C-alpha positions as a Python dict, from the first residue, in 0.01 Angstrom:
ca = {
    (1, 'M'): (0, 0, 0),
    (2, 'T'): (-284, -168, -16),
    (3, 'L'): (-534, -49, -293),
    (4, 'I'): (-892, -66, -334),
    (5, 'N'): (-1052, -334, -592),
    (6, 'P'): (-1087, -90, -928),
    (7, 'I'): (-1474, -228, -916),
    (8, 'S'): (-1516, -123, -544),
    (9, 'Y'): (-1354, 216, -626),
    (10, 'W'): (-1542, 256, -934),
    (11, 'R'): (-1899, 196, -720),
    (12, 'L'): (-1782, 447, -441),
    (13, 'K'): (-1681, 694, -725),
    (14, 'D'): (-1892, 968, -589),
    (15, 'R'): (-1773, 944, -238),
    (16, 'Y'): (-1402, 1003, -347),
    (17, 'F'): (-1530, 1292, -621),
    (18, 'N'): (-1713, 1459, -386),
    (19, 'L'): (-1672, 1507, 6),
    (20, 'L'): (-2026, 1313, 56),
    (21, 'G'): (-2095, 1254, 416),
    (22, 'T'): (-2436, 1200, 595),
    (23, 'K'): (-2725, 1431, 722),
    (24, 'C'): (-2941, 1326, 1010),
    (25, 'T'): (-3329, 1384, 886),
    (26, 'K'): (-3400, 1395, 1237),
    (27, 'C'): (-3175, 1698, 1387),
    (28, 'G'): (-2996, 1821, 1062),
    (29, 'A'): (-2641, 1728, 1226),
    (30, 'E'): (-2356, 1635, 920),
    (31, 'W'): (-2123, 1355, 972),
    (32, 'F'): (-1825, 1319, 781),
    (33, 'P'): (-1727, 1058, 725),
    (34, 'P'): (-2044, 928, 665),
    (35, 'A'): (-2238, 787, 976),
    (36, 'R'): (-2519, 525, 1007),
    (37, 'V'): (-2666, 645, 1299),
    (38, 'C'): (-2675, 994, 1415),
    (39, 'R'): (-2430, 1084, 1744),
    (40, 'K'): (-2614, 1368, 1835),
    (41, 'C'): (-2967, 1236, 1850),
    (42, 'G'): (-2922, 814, 1798),
    (43, 'C'): (-3190, 843, 1492),
    (44, 'Q'): (-3097, 564, 1220),
    (45, 'D'): (-3255, 780, 918),
    (46, 'L'): (-2965, 951, 769),
    (47, 'V'): (-2910, 1063, 406),
    (48, 'D'): (-2633, 1121, 166),
    (49, 'H'): (-2527, 1504, 216),
    (50, 'E'): (-2251, 1619, 43),
    (51, 'M'): (-1998, 1848, 238),
    (52, 'P'): (-1867, 2184, 214),
    (53, 'H'): (-1584, 2257, -5),
    (54, 'T'): (-1400, 2497, 183),
    (55, 'G'): (-1290, 2535, 546),
    (56, 'R'): (-952, 2637, 713),
    (57, 'L'): (-636, 2470, 834),
    (58, 'L'): (-622, 2420, 1187),
    (59, 'A'): (-301, 2243, 1226),
    (60, 'H'): (-49, 2050, 965),
    (61, 'T'): (269, 1878, 938),
    (62, 'V'): (528, 1839, 698),
    (63, 'L'): (624, 1473, 579),
    (64, 'K'): (964, 1445, 474),
    (65, 'E'): (1020, 1092, 544),
    (66, 'P'): (693, 898, 453),
    (67, 'S'): (617, 531, 386),
    (68, 'E'): (764, 382, 89),
    (69, 'E'): (463, 396, -134),
    (70, 'F'): (466, 777, -74),
    (71, 'R'): (830, 848, -89),
    (72, 'S'): (837, 1034, -410),
    (73, 'S'): (580, 1268, -320),
    (74, 'A'): (843, 1378, -2),
    (75, 'P'): (786, 1646, 137),
    (76, 'Y'): (413, 1711, 137),
    (77, 'V'): (193, 1847, 394),
    (78, 'V'): (-90, 1669, 553),
    (79, 'G'): (-332, 1918, 745),
    (80, 'L'): (-653, 1902, 1022),
    (81, 'I'): (-925, 2088, 782),
    (82, 'E'): (-1209, 2232, 950),
    (83, 'L'): (-1468, 2225, 705),
    (84, 'D'): (-1708, 2538, 708),
    (85, 'N'): (-1978, 2332, 880),
    (86, 'G'): (-1730, 2205, 1151),
    (87, 'Q'): (-1698, 1897, 1029),
    (88, 'R'): (-1299, 1803, 1065),
    (89, 'L'): (-1077, 1582, 847),
    (90, 'L'): (-713, 1488, 755),
    (91, 'A'): (-595, 1561, 434),
    (92, 'Q'): (-290, 1649, 208),
    (93, 'V'): (-249, 2038, 115),
    (94, 'V'): (-139, 2063, -213),
    (95, 'D'): (5, 2366, -426),
    (96, 'V'): (159, 2482, -174),
    (97, 'D'): (539, 2591, -47),
    (98, 'P'): (545, 2383, 296),
    (99, 'T'): (777, 2614, 466),
    (100, 'G'): (539, 2908, 408),
    (101, 'L'): (222, 2738, 510),
    (102, 'Q'): (61, 2888, 812),
    (103, 'D'): (-225, 2743, 1032),
    (104, 'D'): (-568, 2932, 1004),
    (105, 'T'): (-534, 2949, 639),
    (106, 'R'): (-862, 2934, 416),
    (107, 'V'): (-875, 2588, 203),
    (108, 'R'): (-1096, 2471, -54),
    (109, 'L'): (-1129, 2103, -226),
    (110, 'T'): (-960, 1950, -516),
    (111, 'I'): (-960, 1633, -691),
    (112, 'R'): (-606, 1474, -753),
    (113, 'K'): (-399, 1162, -820),
    (114, 'L'): (-417, 947, -491),
    (115, 'A'): (-215, 657, -615),
    (116, 'E'): (-143, 422, -934),
    (117, 'D'): (-171, 38, -963),
    (118, 'T'): (53, 6, -1226),
    (119, 'K'): (-33, -363, -1245),
    (120, 'R'): (-404, -295, -1340),
    (121, 'G'): (-306, 39, -1506),
    (122, 'T'): (-600, 214, -1244),
    (123, 'I'): (-505, 576, -1153),
    (124, 'F'): (-734, 640, -825),
    (125, 'Y'): (-826, 1001, -748),
    (126, 'G'): (-964, 1160, -407),
    (127, 'Y'): (-1001, 1493, -249),
    (128, 'K'): (-711, 1690, -146),
    (129, 'F'): (-714, 2083, -46),
    (130, 'T'): (-535, 2403, -170),
    (131, 'P'): (-506, 2726, -4),
    (132, 'L'): (-730, 2963, -121),
    (133, 'P'): (-601, 3291, -283),
}
């Protein structure tokens, strides 16, 4: 697995610890991941905008044989999440029994460990989702 340089990671930490996208100042459209140009109206004036922390699970799969970097975490769930503003993203779903998870489950953002660079002693954190009670 190629890990991001720790300096770059630190500079971009707001994007990892918050679900940060962009919002068009002209038409109000929201984009995740962040866009430089609004795909709705073509405006280039977009500002950082925090995405909703809740949404629903549209579809999911259980990874039982992931790539080598993630084998210690297997099996784990990856889901297609639709945020409450309509934006969609792929993310790991945690704190759930993979056999009992159902599509259309309400979920919320949580920050968790993504990876560890043992050579540099750096732990990388980012977003995952957990089912709402």
